[in-house]
Amino acid sequence: MDSTNTNTKEQENGLDIRDVANFIFGKIWIVILAMACAAVVAIIFTSTITPTYKSRSTLFITNTQDSISSSQTVSDWTIGRQLATTSPELVTEVFCDKVAEKLNQDLTFVAKYGEITGKRLLSYINVSSDAETCMVTFTVTTTNPEYSKILADEVTSYFGVYINDFMKSDSIRTMQAKLGEVNPNPSNIHTVRNAALAAIIGAIVAAAILVIIFMFDDKIKTADDIERYLKV
């Protein structure tokens, strides 16, 4: 056989999956080491991330002169759905400025958390709506779980007043369907998941490198290799 026509076992006789598996199994410690190193790196990286905490508060919106009840008409529900759909667009810096002004008047709040600007408050808020149920959910994310809850509740509470002022109406009724919660678990820290994913990636990379090493290793190690190369 002219060895200049090929550089790998795969080119000569095809890649023997069993040989590859045996080779990797013989170097399994390398795979395990790669998994461990990748997992440790992921854990260290995750530990450097500043934890953030979410708090969600939900508001029910409808259009009726009476209090929210089962006596609502189809028109009330239709307008409520429309208001819920457009609500995220109303949460602007102007709205947040008004909420921030109200919060900054609370000396206890300012003493504990400091003053807040509308621009900064807006950066903490994410608004989603469900037109079918006329529900609007305000999600506030900060680095303090109690702070997140206070802001979520305050934003939701003031939104009912703001939407009437914005629409120049006094017929819009809102009800806080769910208060914000103090969630002690960070929303952006997933140490176990990150470590597991890193370990899997480490194993795949290590195995791929071993396969490449095996493919380009054309040294004769066994009698089977002699038969394969000489075709006897």
Short mmCIF file of N, CA, C and O in Angstrom, two decimals, residues 54-187:
data_model
loop_
_atom_site.label_atom_id
_atom_site.label_comp_id
_atom_site.label_asym_id
_atom_site.label_seq_id
_atom_site.Cartn_x
_atom_site.Cartn_y
_atom_site.Cartn_z
N LYS A 54 -36.67 38.99 41.04
CA LYS A 54 -37.89 39.44 40.38
C LYS A 54 -39.06 39.45 41.36
O LYS A 54 -39.16 38.59 42.23
N SER A 55 -39.94 40.41 41.14
CA SER A 55 -41.21 40.43 41.87
C SER A 55 -42.30 40.80 40.88
O SER A 55 -42.14 41.76 40.11
N ARG A 56 -43.38 40.03 40.87
CA ARG A 56 -44.46 40.24 39.91
C ARG A 56 -45.74 40.65 40.63
O ARG A 56 -46.14 40.05 41.61
N SER A 57 -46.38 41.68 40.08
CA SER A 57 -47.66 42.16 40.61
C SER A 57 -48.62 42.27 39.44
O SER A 57 -48.25 42.73 38.36
N THR A 58 -49.86 41.82 39.66
CA THR A 58 -50.83 41.75 38.56
C THR A 58 -52.02 42.66 38.82
O THR A 58 -52.52 42.75 39.95
N LEU A 59 -52.47 43.30 37.76
CA LEU A 59 -53.58 44.25 37.83
C LEU A 59 -54.69 43.83 36.88
O LEU A 59 -54.43 43.45 35.74
N PHE A 60 -55.92 43.88 37.36
CA PHE A 60 -57.10 43.60 36.52
C PHE A 60 -57.69 44.94 36.08
O PHE A 60 -57.90 45.83 36.90
N ILE A 61 -57.96 45.08 34.79
CA ILE A 61 -58.47 46.34 34.25
C ILE A 61 -59.82 46.13 33.58
O ILE A 61 -60.01 45.16 32.83
N THR A 62 -60.76 47.03 33.85
CA THR A 62 -62.04 46.99 33.17
C THR A 62 -62.59 48.40 33.03
O THR A 62 -62.04 49.35 33.59
N ASN A 63 -63.65 48.53 32.28
CA ASN A 63 -64.27 49.83 32.07
C ASN A 63 -65.71 49.76 32.55
O ASN A 63 -66.58 49.18 31.91
N THR A 64 -65.95 50.32 33.73
CA THR A 64 -67.30 50.29 34.28
C THR A 64 -67.45 51.38 35.33
O THR A 64 -66.49 51.73 36.02
N GLN A 65 -68.63 51.92 35.45
CA GLN A 65 -68.88 52.94 36.46
C GLN A 65 -69.03 52.32 37.84
O GLN A 65 -68.82 52.96 38.85
N ASP A 66 -69.42 51.04 37.85
CA ASP A 66 -69.60 50.35 39.12
C ASP A 66 -68.31 49.67 39.53
O ASP A 66 -67.35 49.60 38.78
N SER A 67 -68.31 49.13 40.72
CA SER A 67 -67.16 48.35 41.15
C SER A 67 -67.07 47.08 40.32
O SER A 67 -68.04 46.64 39.73
N ILE A 68 -65.90 46.49 40.29
CA ILE A 68 -65.69 45.29 39.47
C ILE A 68 -66.57 44.17 39.97
O ILE A 68 -66.52 43.77 41.12
N SER A 69 -67.45 43.67 39.10
CA SER A 69 -68.38 42.62 39.51
C SER A 69 -68.82 41.84 38.30
O SER A 69 -68.41 42.09 37.18
N SER A 70 -69.69 40.88 38.54
CA SER A 70 -70.19 40.03 37.46
C SER A 70 -71.20 40.77 36.58
O SER A 70 -71.67 40.21 35.60
N SER A 71 -71.56 42.01 36.94
CA SER A 71 -72.54 42.75 36.16
C SER A 71 -71.95 43.49 34.97
O SER A 71 -72.62 44.26 34.30
N GLN A 72 -70.67 43.27 34.69
CA GLN A 72 -70.02 43.93 33.58
C GLN A 72 -70.64 43.50 32.26
O GLN A 72 -71.03 42.36 32.08
N THR A 73 -70.70 44.45 31.34
CA THR A 73 -71.27 44.18 30.03
C THR A 73 -70.18 43.72 29.07
O THR A 73 -68.99 43.79 29.38
N VAL A 74 -70.63 43.27 27.89
CA VAL A 74 -69.67 42.86 26.86
C VAL A 74 -68.79 44.03 26.46
O VAL A 74 -67.59 43.90 26.23
N SER A 75 -69.40 45.22 26.42
CA SER A 75 -68.64 46.43 26.07
C SER A 75 -67.54 46.70 27.10
O SER A 75 -66.42 47.08 26.74
N ASP A 76 -67.86 46.51 28.37
CA ASP A 76 -66.87 46.72 29.42
C ASP A 76 -65.68 45.78 29.23
O ASP A 76 -64.52 46.19 29.35
N TRP A 77 -65.99 44.52 28.94
CA TRP A 77 -64.92 43.53 28.75
C TRP A 77 -64.09 43.88 27.51
O TRP A 77 -62.87 43.73 27.52
N THR A 78 -64.76 44.32 26.45
CA THR A 78 -64.04 44.67 25.21
C THR A 78 -63.07 45.82 25.45
O THR A 78 -61.90 45.76 25.04
N ILE A 79 -63.56 46.84 26.13
CA ILE A 79 -62.69 47.99 26.43
C ILE A 79 -61.57 47.57 27.38
O ILE A 79 -60.43 48.00 27.24
N GLY A 80 -61.91 46.69 28.34
CA GLY A 80 -60.90 46.20 29.26
C GLY A 80 -59.78 45.46 28.54
O GLY A 80 -58.60 45.63 28.86
N ARG A 81 -60.15 44.66 27.55
CA ARG A 81 -59.15 43.94 26.77
C ARG A 81 -58.25 44.91 25.99
O ARG A 81 -57.03 44.74 25.91
N GLN A 82 -58.88 45.94 25.42
CA GLN A 82 -58.12 46.93 24.68
C GLN A 82 -57.15 47.69 25.59
O GLN A 82 -56.00 47.94 25.22
N LEU A 83 -57.63 48.02 26.77
CA LEU A 83 -56.77 48.72 27.72
C LEU A 83 -55.61 47.83 28.17
O LEU A 83 -54.47 48.30 28.30
N ALA A 84 -55.90 46.55 28.40
CA ALA A 84 -54.84 45.62 28.81
C ALA A 84 -53.79 45.49 27.72
O ALA A 84 -52.58 45.44 28.00
N THR A 85 -54.24 45.45 26.47
CA THR A 85 -53.33 45.31 25.34
C THR A 85 -52.41 46.52 25.20
O THR A 85 -51.22 46.38 24.90
N THR A 86 -52.95 47.71 25.41
CA THR A 86 -52.17 48.93 25.23
C THR A 86 -51.41 49.36 26.49
O THR A 86 -50.58 50.26 26.42
N SER A 87 -51.69 48.72 27.61
CA SER A 87 -51.06 49.12 28.87
C SER A 87 -49.54 49.14 28.84
O SER A 87 -48.92 50.09 29.36
N PRO A 88 -48.88 48.13 28.26
CA PRO A 88 -47.41 48.17 28.23
C PRO A 88 -46.86 49.43 27.57
O PRO A 88 -45.79 49.92 27.96
N GLU A 89 -47.59 49.99 26.60
CA GLU A 89 -47.12 51.19 25.91
C GLU A 89 -47.25 52.44 26.78
O GLU A 89 -46.61 53.46 26.51
N LEU A 90 -48.06 52.35 27.84
CA LEU A 90 -48.25 53.51 28.71
C LEU A 90 -47.18 53.60 29.79
O LEU A 90 -47.04 54.63 30.45
N VAL A 91 -46.46 52.50 29.99
CA VAL A 91 -45.41 52.51 31.01
C VAL A 91 -44.16 53.14 30.39
O VAL A 91 -43.28 52.47 29.86
N THR A 92 -44.11 54.46 30.45
CA THR A 92 -43.02 55.24 29.87
C THR A 92 -42.25 55.93 30.99
O THR A 92 -42.58 55.81 32.18
N GLU A 93 -41.27 56.71 30.61
CA GLU A 93 -40.49 57.44 31.62
C GLU A 93 -41.35 58.48 32.32
O GLU A 93 -41.13 58.80 33.49
N VAL A 94 -42.34 59.01 31.59
CA VAL A 94 -43.25 60.00 32.20
C VAL A 94 -44.02 59.34 33.35
O VAL A 94 -44.13 59.90 34.45
N PHE A 95 -44.55 58.14 33.10
CA PHE A 95 -45.26 57.41 34.13
C PHE A 95 -44.33 57.10 35.30
O PHE A 95 -44.67 57.29 36.48
N CYS A 96 -43.13 56.62 34.99
CA CYS A 96 -42.18 56.25 36.04
C CYS A 96 -41.72 57.46 36.84
O CYS A 96 -41.42 57.34 38.04
N ASP A 97 -41.66 58.64 36.20
CA ASP A 97 -41.31 59.86 36.93
C ASP A 97 -42.33 60.14 38.03
O ASP A 97 -41.98 60.55 39.14
N LYS A 98 -43.59 59.92 37.71
CA LYS A 98 -44.66 60.17 38.69
C LYS A 98 -44.58 59.17 39.85
O LYS A 98 -44.78 59.52 41.01
N VAL A 99 -44.31 57.91 39.52
CA VAL A 99 -44.18 56.89 40.56
C VAL A 99 -42.97 57.19 41.44
O VAL A 99 -43.03 57.10 42.67
N ALA A 100 -41.86 57.58 40.78
CA ALA A 100 -40.64 57.88 41.52
C ALA A 100 -40.85 59.07 42.45
O ALA A 100 -40.37 59.08 43.59
N GLU A 101 -41.57 60.08 41.97
CA GLU A 101 -41.85 61.26 42.79
C GLU A 101 -42.63 60.86 44.04
O GLU A 101 -42.37 61.35 45.15
N LYS A 102 -43.60 59.98 43.87
CA LYS A 102 -44.41 59.51 44.99
C LYS A 102 -43.55 58.70 45.98
O LYS A 102 -43.66 58.87 47.21
N LEU A 103 -42.69 57.86 45.46
CA LEU A 103 -41.83 57.06 46.32
C LEU A 103 -40.85 57.93 47.10
O LEU A 103 -40.57 57.68 48.28
N ASN A 104 -40.32 58.95 46.44
CA ASN A 104 -39.32 59.80 47.07
C ASN A 104 -39.91 60.69 48.17
O ASN A 104 -39.15 61.30 48.95
N GLN A 105 -41.22 60.74 48.25
CA GLN A 105 -41.87 61.49 49.32
C GLN A 105 -41.97 60.66 50.60
O GLN A 105 -42.26 61.19 51.67
N ASP A 106 -41.70 59.37 50.46
CA ASP A 106 -41.74 58.47 51.61
C ASP A 106 -40.34 58.47 52.25
O ASP A 106 -39.39 57.90 51.71
N LEU A 107 -40.22 59.12 53.39
CA LEU A 107 -38.92 59.27 54.03
C LEU A 107 -38.32 57.93 54.44
O LEU A 107 -37.10 57.73 54.39
N THR A 108 -39.18 57.00 54.83
CA THR A 108 -38.69 55.67 55.22
C THR A 108 -38.07 54.95 54.02
O THR A 108 -37.01 54.33 54.13
N PHE A 109 -38.74 55.05 52.88
CA PHE A 109 -38.24 54.44 51.65
C PHE A 109 -36.90 55.05 51.26
O PHE A 109 -35.94 54.34 50.95
N VAL A 110 -36.83 56.37 51.29
CA VAL A 110 -35.60 57.08 50.89
C VAL A 110 -34.46 56.74 51.85
O VAL A 110 -33.31 56.55 51.43
N ALA A 111 -34.77 56.68 53.15
CA ALA A 111 -33.73 56.38 54.13
C ALA A 111 -33.15 54.99 53.92
O ALA A 111 -31.95 54.76 54.14
N LYS A 112 -33.98 54.04 53.49
CA LYS A 112 -33.52 52.66 53.34
C LYS A 112 -32.92 52.38 51.97
O LYS A 112 -31.91 51.67 51.86
N TYR A 113 -33.53 52.94 50.92
CA TYR A 113 -33.09 52.59 49.57
C TYR A 113 -32.52 53.77 48.78
O TYR A 113 -31.94 53.57 47.71
N GLY A 114 -32.70 54.98 49.29
CA GLY A 114 -32.25 56.14 48.56
C GLY A 114 -33.29 56.59 47.54
O GLY A 114 -34.25 55.87 47.25
N GLU A 115 -33.12 57.78 47.01
CA GLU A 115 -34.06 58.28 46.02
C GLU A 115 -33.91 57.51 44.71
O GLU A 115 -32.84 56.99 44.39
N ILE A 116 -35.01 57.47 43.97
CA ILE A 116 -35.01 56.77 42.69
C ILE A 116 -35.51 57.71 41.60
O ILE A 116 -36.38 58.55 41.84
N THR A 117 -34.95 57.61 40.42
CA THR A 117 -35.40 58.42 39.28
C THR A 117 -36.34 57.60 38.40
O THR A 117 -36.32 56.37 38.44
N GLY A 118 -37.13 58.31 37.63
CA GLY A 118 -38.05 57.62 36.72
C GLY A 118 -37.30 56.79 35.69
O GLY A 118 -37.73 55.68 35.34
N LYS A 119 -36.17 57.29 35.22
CA LYS A 119 -35.40 56.57 34.21
C LYS A 119 -34.88 55.26 34.76
O LYS A 119 -34.92 54.22 34.10
N ARG A 120 -34.38 55.30 36.00
CA ARG A 120 -33.87 54.07 36.60
C ARG A 120 -35.01 53.09 36.89
O ARG A 120 -34.88 51.89 36.68
N LEU A 121 -36.13 53.61 37.36
CA LEU A 121 -37.30 52.75 37.63
C LEU A 121 -37.75 52.06 36.36
O LEU A 121 -38.06 50.86 36.37
N LEU A 122 -37.78 52.81 35.27
CA LEU A 122 -38.22 52.23 33.99
C LEU A 122 -37.31 51.08 33.57
O LEU A 122 -37.78 50.09 33.01
N SER A 123 -36.01 51.19 33.88
CA SER A 123 -35.08 50.12 33.49
C SER A 123 -35.31 48.84 34.29
O SER A 123 -34.88 47.76 33.88
N TYR A 124 -36.01 48.95 35.43
CA TYR A 124 -36.29 47.78 36.25
C TYR A 124 -37.56 47.04 35.83
O TYR A 124 -37.77 45.90 36.23
N ILE A 125 -38.42 47.70 35.05
CA ILE A 125 -39.77 47.19 34.82
C ILE A 125 -39.91 46.48 33.48
O ILE A 125 -39.41 46.93 32.46
N ASN A 126 -40.63 45.37 33.52
CA ASN A 126 -41.08 44.69 32.30
C ASN A 126 -42.59 44.48 32.43
O ASN A 126 -43.07 44.02 33.46
N VAL A 127 -43.32 44.85 31.38
CA VAL A 127 -44.78 44.79 31.44
C VAL A 127 -45.30 43.81 30.39
O VAL A 127 -44.88 43.83 29.24
N SER A 128 -46.20 42.93 30.81
CA SER A 128 -46.85 42.00 29.88
C SER A 128 -48.35 42.04 30.16
O SER A 128 -48.79 42.41 31.24
N SER A 129 -49.12 41.68 29.15
CA SER A 129 -50.58 41.73 29.32
C SER A 129 -51.24 40.52 28.69
O SER A 129 -50.70 39.89 27.78
N ASP A 130 -52.42 40.21 29.20
CA ASP A 130 -53.24 39.12 28.68
C ASP A 130 -54.61 39.71 28.36
O ASP A 130 -55.41 39.97 29.26
N ALA A 131 -54.86 39.96 27.08
CA ALA A 131 -56.10 40.61 26.67
C ALA A 131 -57.33 39.78 27.01
O ALA A 131 -58.41 40.33 27.29
N GLU A 132 -57.19 38.45 27.01
CA GLU A 132 -58.34 37.59 27.28
C GLU A 132 -58.86 37.75 28.71
O GLU A 132 -60.06 37.66 28.97
N THR A 133 -57.96 37.97 29.63
CA THR A 133 -58.35 38.09 31.04
C THR A 133 -58.31 39.53 31.54
O THR A 133 -58.62 39.78 32.71
N CYS A 134 -57.91 40.46 30.68
CA CYS A 134 -57.77 41.88 31.05
C CYS A 134 -56.75 42.06 32.17
O CYS A 134 -56.88 42.96 33.01
N MET A 135 -55.75 41.21 32.20
CA MET A 135 -54.73 41.27 33.23
C MET A 135 -53.45 41.90 32.69
O MET A 135 -53.03 41.63 31.57
N VAL A 136 -52.83 42.73 33.53
CA VAL A 136 -51.54 43.33 33.20
C VAL A 136 -50.57 42.95 34.32
O VAL A 136 -50.89 43.13 35.50
N THR A 137 -49.43 42.41 33.95
CA THR A 137 -48.45 41.98 34.94
C THR A 137 -47.20 42.86 34.86
O THR A 137 -46.63 43.06 33.78
N PHE A 138 -46.82 43.38 36.01
CA PHE A 138 -45.62 44.20 36.12
C PHE A 138 -44.54 43.37 36.81
O PHE A 138 -44.72 42.93 37.95
N THR A 139 -43.43 43.17 36.14
CA THR A 139 -42.31 42.43 36.70
C THR A 139 -41.16 43.40 36.94
O THR A 139 -40.68 44.04 36.02
N VAL A 140 -40.75 43.49 38.18
CA VAL A 140 -39.65 44.40 38.55
C VAL A 140 -38.45 43.55 38.95
O VAL A 140 -38.56 42.62 39.75
N THR A 141 -37.29 43.90 38.38
CA THR A 141 -36.07 43.16 38.65
C THR A 141 -35.00 44.10 39.19
O THR A 141 -34.60 45.05 38.51
N THR A 142 -34.54 43.84 40.41
CA THR A 142 -33.46 44.61 41.02
C THR A 142 -32.52 43.65 41.75
O THR A 142 -32.74 42.43 41.73
N THR A 143 -31.54 44.21 42.43
CA THR A 143 -30.59 43.37 43.16
C THR A 143 -31.02 43.13 44.61
O THR A 143 -30.27 42.53 45.39
N ASN A 144 -32.23 43.58 44.96
CA ASN A 144 -32.74 43.42 46.32
C ASN A 144 -34.17 42.90 46.25
O ASN A 144 -35.04 43.56 45.67
N PRO A 145 -34.47 41.72 46.80
CA PRO A 145 -35.82 41.14 46.68
C PRO A 145 -36.91 42.01 47.31
O PRO A 145 -38.01 42.12 46.76
N GLU A 146 -36.63 42.63 48.45
CA GLU A 146 -37.62 43.48 49.10
C GLU A 146 -37.86 44.76 48.29
O GLU A 146 -39.00 45.23 48.17
N TYR A 147 -36.81 45.30 47.74
CA TYR A 147 -36.89 46.49 46.90
C TYR A 147 -37.74 46.20 45.66
O TYR A 147 -38.58 47.02 45.25
N SER A 148 -37.54 45.02 45.08
CA SER A 148 -38.31 44.63 43.90
C SER A 148 -39.80 44.59 44.21
O SER A 148 -40.63 45.04 43.42
N LYS A 149 -40.15 44.03 45.37
CA LYS A 149 -41.56 43.94 45.76
C LYS A 149 -42.18 45.31 45.96
O LYS A 149 -43.29 45.59 45.50
N ILE A 150 -41.47 46.19 46.67
CA ILE A 150 -42.00 47.54 46.92
C ILE A 150 -42.26 48.27 45.61
O ILE A 150 -43.33 48.88 45.43
N LEU A 151 -41.32 48.19 44.69
CA LEU A 151 -41.49 48.88 43.41
C LEU A 151 -42.62 48.26 42.59
O LEU A 151 -43.41 48.98 41.98
N ALA A 152 -42.71 46.94 42.59
CA ALA A 152 -43.77 46.26 41.83
C ALA A 152 -45.15 46.67 42.34
O ALA A 152 -46.05 46.98 41.56
N ASP A 153 -45.32 46.68 43.65
CA ASP A 153 -46.61 47.05 44.24
C ASP A 153 -46.94 48.52 43.99
O ASP A 153 -48.09 48.87 43.70
N GLU A 154 -45.94 49.36 44.09
CA GLU A 154 -46.17 50.79 43.90
C GLU A 154 -46.52 51.11 42.45
O GLU A 154 -47.43 51.90 42.17
N VAL A 155 -45.82 50.49 41.53
CA VAL A 155 -46.09 50.70 40.11
C VAL A 155 -47.50 50.24 39.77
O VAL A 155 -48.26 50.94 39.08
N THR A 156 -47.87 49.07 40.25
CA THR A 156 -49.19 48.52 39.97
C THR A 156 -50.29 49.38 40.60
O THR A 156 -51.32 49.65 39.97
N SER A 157 -50.06 49.82 41.81
CA SER A 157 -51.05 50.64 42.51
C SER A 157 -51.29 51.96 41.80
O SER A 157 -52.43 52.41 41.64
N TYR A 158 -50.22 52.61 41.37
CA TYR A 158 -50.36 53.93 40.74
C TYR A 158 -50.86 53.84 39.31
O TYR A 158 -51.44 54.80 38.79
N PHE A 159 -50.69 52.70 38.68
CA PHE A 159 -51.08 52.59 37.27
C PHE A 159 -52.58 52.83 37.08
O PHE A 159 -53.00 53.40 36.08
N GLY A 160 -53.39 52.37 38.05
CA GLY A 160 -54.83 52.59 37.94
C GLY A 160 -55.19 54.06 37.91
O GLY A 160 -56.08 54.49 37.17
N VAL A 161 -54.48 54.87 38.71
CA VAL A 161 -54.71 56.32 38.72
C VAL A 161 -54.21 56.93 37.41
O VAL A 161 -54.88 57.76 36.80
N TYR A 162 -53.04 56.49 37.00
CA TYR A 162 -52.41 57.08 35.81
C TYR A 162 -53.22 56.82 34.55
O TYR A 162 -53.35 57.70 33.70
N ILE A 163 -53.77 55.62 34.41
CA ILE A 163 -54.48 55.28 33.18
C ILE A 163 -55.76 56.11 33.05
O ILE A 163 -56.15 56.51 31.95
N ASN A 164 -56.40 56.44 34.16
CA ASN A 164 -57.58 57.31 34.11
C ASN A 164 -57.18 58.73 33.72
O ASN A 164 -57.86 59.38 32.92
N ASP A 165 -56.07 59.21 34.28
CA ASP A 165 -55.59 60.55 33.90
C ASP A 165 -55.21 60.59 32.44
O ASP A 165 -55.51 61.56 31.72
N PHE A 166 -54.54 59.54 31.98
CA PHE A 166 -54.07 59.50 30.60
C PHE A 166 -55.25 59.45 29.63
O PHE A 166 -55.24 60.12 28.58
N MET A 167 -56.26 58.65 29.96
CA MET A 167 -57.42 58.50 29.09
C MET A 167 -58.46 59.59 29.32
O MET A 167 -59.47 59.65 28.62
N LYS A 168 -58.17 60.47 30.31
CA LYS A 168 -59.12 61.54 30.66
C LYS A 168 -60.51 60.96 30.93
O LYS A 168 -61.52 61.36 30.36
N SER A 169 -60.52 59.97 31.81
CA SER A 169 -61.76 59.26 32.12
C SER A 169 -61.74 58.88 33.60
O SER A 169 -60.68 58.81 34.23
N ASP A 170 -62.94 58.71 34.15
CA ASP A 170 -63.01 58.22 35.53
C ASP A 170 -63.80 56.91 35.60
O ASP A 170 -64.23 56.48 36.67
N SER A 171 -63.98 56.29 34.43
CA SER A 171 -64.77 55.06 34.38
C SER A 171 -63.91 53.80 34.36
O SER A 171 -64.43 52.68 34.40
N ILE A 172 -62.60 53.97 34.29
CA ILE A 172 -61.73 52.81 34.24
C ILE A 172 -61.46 52.33 35.67
O ILE A 172 -61.05 53.10 36.53
N ARG A 173 -61.73 51.06 35.92
CA ARG A 173 -61.55 50.50 37.24
C ARG A 173 -60.43 49.44 37.20
O ARG A 173 -60.33 48.68 36.25
N THR A 174 -59.62 49.46 38.23
CA THR A 174 -58.54 48.48 38.32
C THR A 174 -58.58 47.81 39.69
O THR A 174 -59.04 48.39 40.67
N MET A 175 -58.09 46.59 39.72
CA MET A 175 -57.99 45.87 40.98
C MET A 175 -56.69 45.09 40.99
O MET A 175 -56.37 44.39 40.02
N GLN A 176 -55.92 45.25 42.06
CA GLN A 176 -54.66 44.53 42.16
C GLN A 176 -54.96 43.07 42.47
O GLN A 176 -55.30 42.70 43.60
N ALA A 177 -54.85 42.24 41.43
CA ALA A 177 -55.21 40.83 41.57
C ALA A 177 -54.15 40.03 42.31
O ALA A 177 -54.44 39.01 42.93
N LYS A 178 -52.92 40.50 42.25
CA LYS A 178 -51.82 39.76 42.91
C LYS A 178 -50.75 40.75 43.33
O LYS A 178 -50.26 41.53 42.53
N LEU A 179 -50.43 40.72 44.61
CA LEU A 179 -49.37 41.58 45.12
C LEU A 179 -48.01 41.00 44.76
O LEU A 179 -47.87 39.80 44.51
N GLY A 180 -47.01 41.87 44.75
CA GLY A 180 -45.66 41.39 44.50
C GLY A 180 -45.18 40.51 45.65
O GLY A 180 -45.68 40.61 46.77
N GLU A 181 -44.23 39.65 45.36
CA GLU A 181 -43.72 38.73 46.37
C GLU A 181 -42.24 39.01 46.61
O GLU A 181 -41.54 39.53 45.73
N VAL A 182 -41.80 38.69 47.82
CA VAL A 182 -40.37 38.77 48.13
C VAL A 182 -39.77 37.40 47.82
O VAL A 182 -39.95 36.44 48.56
N ASN A 183 -39.08 37.32 46.69
CA ASN A 183 -38.52 36.05 46.25
C ASN A 183 -37.04 35.99 46.61
O ASN A 183 -36.23 36.74 46.04
N PRO A 184 -36.65 35.13 47.56
CA PRO A 184 -35.25 35.08 47.99
C PRO A 184 -34.32 34.39 47.00
O PRO A 184 -33.10 34.42 47.16
N ASN A 185 -34.89 33.78 45.96
CA ASN A 185 -34.08 33.05 44.99
C ASN A 185 -33.74 33.95 43.80
O ASN A 185 -34.64 34.47 43.14
N PRO A 186 -32.47 34.14 43.52
CA PRO A 186 -32.08 34.97 42.38
C PRO A 186 -32.65 34.43 41.07
O PRO A 186 -32.71 33.21 40.87
N SER A 187 -33.06 35.33 40.21
CA SER A 187 -33.66 34.91 38.93
C SER A 187 -32.62 34.64 37.85
O SER A 187 -32.93 34.03 36.82
#
